[in-house]
Amino acid sequence: MISDPLAGLDDVPWAELRHSYGRADDVPAHLRAMQAGDREGDYPPSVQLANHIVHQGTRSQAAVYTVPFLVRMALDPRLVNRHRFVALLVAIAIGLDNNHLPDGYDPREDRDHLATVRGEAEDRARWIAEATDDEQRQWREASCEQMLIDAEAIVSSYNAVREALPALAVLLTSDSPELRAETANLFAWFPESASTSIPLLKALVADEASPGVAATGLVALGLLGDPAAVPFVESYLDSPVVELRWASAFALTRLGIADPAVVDVLIRVIAWPPERTETMPFLSGSYRSLAVLALAETSEATTPRAVEAMLVGLADCMGVDWHPDRYYTAHGLFTLVFPGEPAEVPQSFGDLSDVQQRVVRFLADQDDVGWPHHVADALNRWKVPTGRSDLRVYVGSVRTGRQADI
């Protein structure tokens, strides 16, 4: 008989723990609502709980205590939407996965940070002692205490989820494609477990019927960063399935391979991506966005062909439903084509490079579609007008070369 996944929930001293909104005594109610499959308002209870214990990616003191219950619920076949429990485990382990793309997660950075915080204890004690009054002293004490709590929570949360990976491996063979995909996503962020994860992910990809799930498995192999996966990943670069070609190309760039065949796949997916799907959980299922991130890591990212593909992609994602695609594509394009501060400020449109002219002319031809703020930031750094009418005057009658073939 399957035991209650929430057994022992009330034994945890939740009222003594903290999350992003104060005392964590409301966590049990969120976990019980998740188990019951309740939904209040527009957000499922898993999202509500995530907002409290991993708010904006910051793991709170209470987060690690939820891990055993989330693991047992994820493993309970009686429950629905178990992929959401696994997604929450991803957030508890690493925060916002978007922040670690396309390079993967390195837990050593957080461990080093914790060691630094602990090693500065004497310096902080002197800083507290130098306070000018009791109010300032109390504020400094609370600030230092919270810094240590946060640093410890990050490391302990990651370690707790990592310890659960062997038990969760069975979910890679679940009947639910969403659950298989989210579990592959989870395994992608633990490079120290790569030796055991790689065979599991290879088996998933080889036997998988869903292109989105198989693609997720290939991306996960790339994010683990182990060269041992290269031959397997490379074998899918010429797959007849576009999702698998894309995933292979993305993973290979992460593994240090960016030859013309890899770049060609990325460019074509940026211009003509597969449809987004919930069975590919990275960046809300946006194949185009991940391809842009991968392409940006290569030496071919600012070639006319690559820039043209990103412009085609931008023209294709103007509606509100395309926000992730528009955001990441625009961010990648303008960071690459208008990097940093110019060594010499261009005095006119004709002083811009050919690819810069192509991008500016594209903008001048668009209606006002609410570009992400970094587009204006990039143009301002290069002293290019951002107002639509001013931009069209700036472009004037200067003609650029023909558009590059994709």
Short mmCIF file of C-alpha atoms in Angstrom, two decimals:
data_model
loop_
_atom_site.label_atom_id
_atom_site.label_comp_id
_atom_site.label_asym_id
_atom_site.label_seq_id
_atom_site.Cartn_x
_atom_site.Cartn_y
_atom_site.Cartn_z
CA MET A 1 0.00 0.00 0.00
CA ILE A 2 1.34 3.48 -0.90
CA SER A 3 1.94 5.61 2.17
CA ASP A 4 0.91 9.24 2.51
CA PRO A 5 3.57 11.42 0.78
CA LEU A 6 2.91 14.14 3.35
CA ALA A 7 3.42 11.94 6.39
CA GLY A 8 5.40 13.89 8.98
CA LEU A 9 4.50 17.26 7.47
CA ASP A 10 3.34 18.66 10.81
CA ASP A 11 6.52 17.52 12.54
CA VAL A 12 8.53 20.20 10.74
CA PRO A 13 8.80 23.45 12.78
CA TRP A 14 7.46 25.56 9.93
CA ALA A 15 6.63 28.54 12.16
CA GLU A 16 10.31 28.79 13.09
CA LEU A 17 11.41 28.83 9.45
CA ARG A 18 11.30 31.76 7.05
CA HIS A 19 10.45 32.22 3.40
CA SER A 20 10.22 35.26 1.14
CA TYR A 21 7.05 36.55 2.80
CA GLY A 22 7.84 35.88 6.44
CA ARG A 23 7.12 32.85 8.59
CA ALA A 24 6.77 29.58 6.70
CA ASP A 25 3.77 28.30 8.65
CA ASP A 26 1.63 28.48 5.47
CA VAL A 27 3.79 25.95 3.59
CA PRO A 28 1.86 22.85 4.80
CA ALA A 29 -1.37 24.26 3.37
CA HIS A 30 0.27 24.77 -0.02
CA LEU A 31 1.67 21.24 -0.02
CA ARG A 32 -1.71 19.77 0.93
CA ALA A 33 -3.40 21.76 -1.85
CA MET A 34 -0.84 20.40 -4.30
CA GLN A 35 -1.56 16.85 -3.16
CA ALA A 36 -5.31 17.39 -3.46
CA GLY A 37 -4.99 18.94 -6.92
CA ASP A 38 -6.76 22.10 -5.78
CA ARG A 39 -6.54 25.27 -7.83
CA GLU A 40 -7.27 28.70 -6.42
CA GLY A 41 -7.47 31.60 -8.85
CA ASP A 42 -5.25 31.69 -11.90
CA TYR A 43 -2.29 29.89 -10.36
CA PRO A 44 -1.91 26.25 -9.27
CA PRO A 45 -0.70 25.71 -5.69
CA SER A 46 2.75 24.65 -6.95
CA VAL A 47 3.22 28.13 -8.41
CA GLN A 48 1.97 29.75 -5.22
CA LEU A 49 4.38 27.70 -3.13
CA ALA A 50 7.26 28.45 -5.50
CA ASN A 51 6.55 32.17 -5.14
CA HIS A 52 7.05 31.82 -1.39
CA ILE A 53 10.05 29.50 -1.11
CA VAL A 54 12.02 30.32 -4.29
CA HIS A 55 10.81 33.85 -4.96
CA GLN A 56 12.54 35.18 -8.10
CA GLY A 57 15.00 32.32 -7.83
CA THR A 58 16.13 32.98 -4.25
CA ARG A 59 15.88 29.78 -2.23
CA SER A 60 14.57 30.46 1.25
CA GLN A 61 15.30 28.75 4.53
CA ALA A 62 12.09 26.74 4.24
CA ALA A 63 12.79 25.43 0.72
CA VAL A 64 15.00 22.51 1.71
CA TYR A 65 12.39 21.19 4.14
CA THR A 66 9.85 20.80 1.33
CA VAL A 67 12.11 18.53 -0.75
CA PRO A 68 11.21 15.14 0.84
CA PHE A 69 7.50 15.84 0.47
CA LEU A 70 7.81 17.04 -3.14
CA VAL A 71 9.86 13.97 -4.03
CA ARG A 72 7.31 11.60 -2.54
CA MET A 73 4.44 13.41 -4.28
CA ALA A 74 6.30 13.28 -7.61
CA LEU A 75 6.64 9.52 -7.16
CA ASP A 76 2.99 8.98 -6.22
CA PRO A 77 1.10 7.74 -9.34
CA ARG A 78 -2.23 8.63 -7.73
CA LEU A 79 -1.52 12.36 -8.09
CA VAL A 80 -2.04 14.53 -11.17
CA ASN A 81 0.32 17.06 -12.75
CA ARG A 82 3.35 15.51 -11.13
CA HIS A 83 5.61 17.34 -13.58
CA ARG A 84 4.83 20.50 -11.61
CA PHE A 85 6.31 18.95 -8.48
CA VAL A 86 9.48 18.11 -10.39
CA ALA A 87 9.60 21.62 -11.86
CA LEU A 88 9.49 23.00 -8.33
CA LEU A 89 12.39 20.72 -7.39
CA VAL A 90 14.36 22.25 -10.28
CA ALA A 91 13.69 25.73 -8.90
CA ILE A 92 14.65 24.66 -5.37
CA ALA A 93 17.89 23.16 -6.64
CA ILE A 94 19.15 26.00 -8.88
CA GLY A 95 16.73 28.94 -8.77
CA LEU A 96 15.65 30.27 -12.17
CA ASP A 97 16.95 27.86 -14.81
CA ASN A 98 16.81 30.68 -17.39
CA ASN A 99 19.74 32.30 -15.55
CA HIS A 100 21.94 29.27 -16.22
CA LEU A 101 21.32 28.90 -19.96
CA PRO A 102 23.07 28.06 -22.20
CA ASP A 103 26.01 27.14 -19.97
CA GLY A 104 24.54 24.80 -17.36
CA TYR A 105 24.87 25.05 -13.59
CA ASP A 106 28.11 24.96 -11.59
CA PRO A 107 27.38 24.23 -7.89
CA ARG A 108 30.94 25.13 -6.95
CA GLU A 109 30.15 28.82 -7.34
CA ASP A 110 27.47 28.71 -4.64
CA ARG A 111 29.65 26.59 -2.37
CA ASP A 112 32.50 29.05 -2.77
CA HIS A 113 30.14 31.90 -1.94
CA LEU A 114 29.01 30.13 1.24
CA ALA A 115 32.63 29.54 2.25
CA THR A 116 33.36 33.23 1.69
CA VAL A 117 30.39 34.32 3.80
CA ARG A 118 31.47 32.03 6.63
CA GLY A 119 35.08 33.16 6.32
CA GLU A 120 34.08 36.80 6.73
CA ALA A 121 32.48 36.23 10.14
CA GLU A 122 35.14 38.23 12.04
CA ASP A 123 34.92 41.15 9.60
CA ARG A 124 31.16 41.25 9.98
CA ALA A 125 31.43 41.08 13.76
CA ARG A 126 33.68 44.17 13.70
CA TRP A 127 31.24 45.93 11.34
CA ILE A 128 28.40 45.22 13.77
CA ALA A 129 30.47 46.43 16.74
CA GLU A 130 31.19 49.71 14.92
CA ALA A 131 27.47 50.57 14.74
CA THR A 132 26.71 54.06 16.02
CA ASP A 133 23.55 53.09 17.95
CA ASP A 134 21.37 50.13 18.91
CA GLU A 135 19.05 50.52 15.94
CA GLN A 136 21.93 50.39 13.46
CA ARG A 137 23.52 47.51 15.35
CA GLN A 138 20.32 45.47 15.22
CA TRP A 139 19.94 46.16 11.51
CA ARG A 140 23.52 45.06 10.82
CA GLU A 141 23.11 41.90 12.91
CA ALA A 142 19.91 40.96 11.06
CA SER A 143 21.52 41.69 7.69
CA CYS A 144 24.55 39.50 8.41
CA GLU A 145 22.39 36.71 9.81
CA GLN A 146 20.16 36.75 6.72
CA MET A 147 23.18 36.70 4.39
CA LEU A 148 24.41 33.50 6.05
CA ILE A 149 20.92 31.93 6.07
CA ASP A 150 20.48 32.64 2.35
CA ALA A 151 23.90 31.27 1.41
CA GLU A 152 23.32 28.10 3.43
CA ALA A 153 19.82 27.64 1.99
CA ILE A 154 21.15 27.71 -1.58
CA VAL A 155 23.72 24.98 -0.95
CA SER A 156 21.53 22.80 1.27
CA SER A 157 18.62 22.96 -1.20
CA TYR A 158 20.80 21.87 -4.09
CA ASN A 159 22.30 19.03 -2.05
CA ALA A 160 18.89 17.81 -0.90
CA VAL A 161 17.54 17.57 -4.45
CA ARG A 162 20.72 15.93 -5.68
CA GLU A 163 20.38 13.20 -3.04
CA ALA A 164 16.87 12.48 -4.40
CA LEU A 165 17.97 11.94 -8.03
CA PRO A 166 18.36 8.14 -7.77
CA ALA A 167 14.80 7.79 -6.49
CA LEU A 168 13.43 10.13 -9.16
CA ALA A 169 15.15 8.34 -12.07
CA VAL A 170 12.13 6.04 -12.45
CA LEU A 171 10.12 9.04 -13.68
CA LEU A 172 12.14 9.05 -16.91
CA THR A 173 10.02 6.04 -17.90
CA SER A 174 6.69 7.51 -16.78
CA ASP A 175 3.59 7.29 -18.99
CA SER A 176 3.36 11.10 -18.92
CA PRO A 177 5.50 12.90 -21.55
CA GLU A 178 5.40 16.10 -19.49
CA LEU A 179 6.74 14.23 -16.47
CA ARG A 180 9.49 12.55 -18.51
CA ALA A 181 10.53 15.89 -19.96
CA GLU A 182 10.57 17.71 -16.64
CA THR A 183 12.59 14.90 -15.06
CA ALA A 184 15.15 15.15 -17.88
CA ASN A 185 15.24 18.89 -17.21
CA LEU A 186 15.95 18.17 -13.54
CA PHE A 187 18.83 15.82 -14.33
CA ALA A 188 20.41 18.48 -16.58
CA TRP A 189 21.53 20.63 -13.65
CA PHE A 190 23.66 18.18 -11.66
CA PRO A 191 27.04 17.87 -13.42
CA GLU A 192 28.54 15.97 -10.48
CA SER A 193 26.03 13.20 -11.15
CA ALA A 194 26.75 13.07 -14.89
CA SER A 195 28.30 9.61 -14.84
CA THR A 196 24.99 8.08 -13.70
CA SER A 197 22.70 10.55 -15.48
CA ILE A 198 24.17 10.23 -18.97
CA PRO A 199 23.19 6.54 -19.48
CA LEU A 200 19.68 7.30 -18.21
CA LEU A 201 19.26 10.27 -20.55
CA LYS A 202 20.65 8.33 -23.52
CA ALA A 203 18.11 5.59 -22.91
CA LEU A 204 15.33 8.18 -22.70
CA VAL A 205 16.29 9.79 -26.01
CA ALA A 206 16.79 6.48 -27.84
CA ASP A 207 13.38 5.10 -26.84
CA GLU A 208 11.35 8.33 -26.82
CA ALA A 209 8.39 8.78 -29.16
CA SER A 210 7.76 12.45 -28.33
CA PRO A 211 10.10 14.82 -30.22
CA GLY A 212 9.85 17.42 -27.45
CA VAL A 213 10.81 14.95 -24.73
CA ALA A 214 13.68 13.49 -26.77
CA ALA A 215 14.92 17.01 -27.52
CA THR A 216 14.84 17.81 -23.81
CA GLY A 217 16.97 14.75 -23.12
CA LEU A 218 19.56 15.85 -25.69
CA VAL A 219 19.66 19.38 -24.28
CA ALA A 220 20.14 17.90 -20.81
CA LEU A 221 23.11 15.87 -22.06
CA GLY A 222 24.66 19.07 -23.37
CA LEU A 223 24.04 21.04 -20.18
CA LEU A 224 25.79 18.37 -18.12
CA GLY A 225 28.91 19.33 -20.05
CA ASP A 226 30.52 15.88 -20.16
CA PRO A 227 32.48 15.19 -23.41
CA ALA A 228 31.53 11.52 -23.06
CA ALA A 229 28.11 12.42 -24.46
CA VAL A 230 29.44 13.95 -27.71
CA PRO A 231 29.23 10.90 -30.04
CA PHE A 232 25.67 10.13 -28.98
CA VAL A 233 24.51 13.75 -29.26
CA GLU A 234 26.26 14.23 -32.60
CA SER A 235 24.44 11.26 -34.11
CA TYR A 236 21.19 13.29 -34.05
CA LEU A 237 22.53 16.33 -35.92
CA ASP A 238 21.19 15.05 -39.26
CA SER A 239 17.99 13.56 -37.83
CA PRO A 240 14.88 13.92 -40.03
CA VAL A 241 13.12 15.33 -36.93
CA VAL A 242 13.77 19.07 -36.65
CA GLU A 243 13.46 19.06 -32.84
CA LEU A 244 16.24 16.49 -32.58
CA ARG A 245 18.48 18.36 -35.02
CA TRP A 246 17.98 21.54 -33.00
CA ALA A 247 18.64 19.82 -29.67
CA SER A 248 21.76 18.16 -31.00
CA ALA A 249 23.10 21.49 -32.29
CA PHE A 250 22.32 23.25 -29.01
CA ALA A 251 23.98 20.52 -26.95
CA LEU A 252 27.05 20.40 -29.19
CA THR A 253 27.73 24.12 -28.79
CA ARG A 254 27.62 23.59 -25.03
CA LEU A 255 30.10 20.72 -25.49
CA GLY A 256 32.49 22.93 -27.44
CA ILE A 257 31.55 21.97 -31.00
CA ALA A 258 30.35 24.71 -33.35
CA ASP A 259 31.30 23.57 -36.84
CA PRO A 260 29.36 24.77 -39.94
CA ALA A 261 26.83 21.93 -39.73
CA VAL A 262 25.94 22.87 -36.14
CA VAL A 263 25.67 26.58 -36.95
CA ASP A 264 23.53 25.84 -40.01
CA VAL A 265 20.97 23.96 -37.89
CA LEU A 266 20.80 26.76 -35.32
CA ILE A 267 20.33 29.45 -37.97
CA ARG A 268 17.52 27.56 -39.67
CA VAL A 269 15.71 26.91 -36.38
CA ILE A 270 15.92 30.59 -35.45
CA ALA A 271 14.20 31.52 -38.70
CA TRP A 272 11.78 28.58 -38.85
CA PRO A 273 11.42 26.88 -35.45
CA PRO A 274 9.20 23.94 -34.54
CA GLU A 275 6.03 24.78 -32.65
CA ARG A 276 6.48 25.39 -28.94
CA THR A 277 5.42 22.55 -26.70
CA GLU A 278 5.03 21.84 -22.99
CA THR A 279 7.10 18.70 -23.48
CA MET A 280 10.21 20.87 -23.93
CA PRO A 281 10.35 22.81 -20.65
CA PHE A 282 13.36 25.09 -21.23
CA LEU A 283 12.42 28.77 -21.79
CA SER A 284 8.70 27.99 -21.97
CA GLY A 285 9.28 25.57 -24.84
CA SER A 286 10.89 28.15 -27.13
CA TYR A 287 13.20 26.38 -29.57
CA ARG A 288 14.05 29.69 -31.24
CA SER A 289 15.14 31.37 -27.99
CA LEU A 290 17.47 28.53 -27.05
CA ALA A 291 18.91 28.45 -30.56
CA VAL A 292 19.69 32.17 -30.28
CA LEU A 293 21.45 31.62 -26.95
CA ALA A 294 23.51 28.81 -28.45
CA LEU A 295 24.34 30.73 -31.64
CA ALA A 296 25.51 33.69 -29.56
CA GLU A 297 28.25 31.46 -28.15
CA THR A 298 29.72 30.84 -31.63
CA SER A 299 31.96 32.94 -33.88
CA GLU A 300 29.26 32.97 -36.57
CA ALA A 301 26.66 34.89 -34.56
CA THR A 302 27.15 38.23 -36.32
CA THR A 303 27.49 37.01 -39.89
CA PRO A 304 24.92 38.46 -42.33
CA ARG A 305 23.22 35.06 -42.57
CA ALA A 306 22.87 34.68 -38.81
CA VAL A 307 21.63 38.25 -38.37
CA GLU A 308 19.10 37.79 -41.18
CA ALA A 309 17.78 34.66 -39.46
CA MET A 310 17.28 36.57 -36.21
CA LEU A 311 15.43 39.33 -38.06
CA VAL A 312 13.19 36.76 -39.73
CA GLY A 313 12.58 35.31 -36.27
CA LEU A 314 11.68 38.72 -34.83
CA ALA A 315 9.26 39.41 -37.67
CA ASP A 316 7.58 36.11 -36.87
CA CYS A 317 7.00 36.74 -33.14
CA MET A 318 5.11 39.99 -32.79
CA GLY A 319 2.04 38.84 -30.83
CA VAL A 320 1.69 38.74 -27.04
CA ASP A 321 1.96 34.94 -27.07
CA TRP A 322 5.45 35.25 -28.50
CA HIS A 323 6.98 37.23 -25.65
CA PRO A 324 9.75 34.71 -24.77
CA ASP A 325 10.79 34.41 -28.41
CA ARG A 326 10.77 38.17 -28.96
CA TYR A 327 12.60 38.90 -25.71
CA TYR A 328 15.45 36.42 -26.14
CA THR A 329 15.83 36.93 -29.88
CA ALA A 330 15.92 40.72 -29.56
CA HIS A 331 18.27 40.54 -26.58
CA GLY A 332 20.64 38.22 -28.40
CA LEU A 333 20.56 40.19 -31.63
CA PHE A 334 21.13 43.64 -30.14
CA THR A 335 23.75 42.46 -27.66
CA LEU A 336 25.70 40.94 -30.54
CA VAL A 337 25.27 43.62 -33.19
CA PHE A 338 25.51 46.65 -30.87
CA PRO A 339 27.92 45.44 -28.16
CA GLY A 340 28.96 47.65 -25.27
CA GLU A 341 30.12 51.19 -25.96
CA PRO A 342 31.36 51.97 -29.49
CA ALA A 343 35.07 52.75 -29.80
CA GLU A 344 34.05 55.63 -32.05
CA VAL A 345 30.50 56.95 -32.04
CA PRO A 346 28.97 56.69 -35.55
CA GLN A 347 28.02 60.10 -36.92
CA SER A 348 25.45 58.82 -39.38
CA PHE A 349 23.64 55.75 -40.59
CA GLY A 350 26.35 55.23 -43.20
CA ASP A 351 28.98 54.88 -40.45
CA LEU A 352 27.32 51.73 -39.11
CA SER A 353 28.53 48.31 -40.21
CA ASP A 354 26.58 46.43 -42.85
CA VAL A 355 24.81 44.19 -40.30
CA GLN A 356 24.07 47.17 -38.06
CA GLN A 357 22.53 49.00 -41.01
CA ARG A 358 20.44 45.95 -41.83
CA VAL A 359 19.11 45.77 -38.24
CA VAL A 360 18.36 49.50 -38.03
CA ARG A 361 16.58 49.47 -41.38
CA PHE A 362 14.51 46.51 -40.14
CA LEU A 363 13.48 48.50 -37.05
CA ALA A 364 12.64 51.55 -39.12
CA ASP A 365 10.29 49.44 -41.24
CA GLN A 366 8.37 48.07 -38.25
CA ASP A 367 5.28 49.42 -36.57
CA ASP A 368 5.51 50.18 -32.84
CA VAL A 369 5.44 46.68 -31.36
CA GLY A 370 6.80 47.29 -27.87
CA TRP A 371 10.40 46.19 -28.22
CA PRO A 372 12.13 44.99 -25.03
CA HIS A 373 13.91 47.81 -23.18
CA HIS A 374 17.40 46.54 -24.04
CA VAL A 375 16.78 47.37 -27.70
CA ALA A 376 16.54 51.06 -26.85
CA ASP A 377 19.51 50.75 -24.48
CA ALA A 378 21.69 49.30 -27.23
CA LEU A 379 20.68 51.97 -29.74
CA ASN A 380 21.24 54.75 -27.21
CA ARG A 381 24.78 53.54 -26.54
CA TRP A 382 25.49 53.79 -30.25
CA LYS A 383 23.70 57.15 -30.58
CA VAL A 384 21.09 55.70 -32.92
CA PRO A 385 17.61 57.30 -32.64
CA THR A 386 14.96 55.17 -30.96
CA GLY A 387 11.81 57.05 -31.94
CA ARG A 388 10.11 55.53 -34.96
CA SER A 389 9.94 58.74 -37.05
CA ASP A 390 13.45 59.85 -36.02
CA LEU A 391 14.78 56.42 -36.92
CA ARG A 392 13.26 56.60 -40.38
CA VAL A 393 14.81 60.02 -40.96
CA TYR A 394 18.14 58.65 -39.70
CA VAL A 395 18.02 55.79 -42.17
CA GLY A 396 17.00 58.17 -44.97
CA SER A 397 17.73 57.09 -48.49
CA VAL A 398 20.97 55.22 -47.78
CA ARG A 399 20.66 51.77 -49.29
CA THR A 400 22.11 48.63 -47.81
CA GLY A 401 23.27 45.56 -49.69
CA ARG A 402 20.91 42.75 -50.54
CA GLN A 403 19.58 40.60 -47.74
CA ALA A 404 21.60 37.53 -46.90
CA ASP A 405 20.25 34.12 -47.85
CA ILE A 406 19.34 31.89 -44.92
#
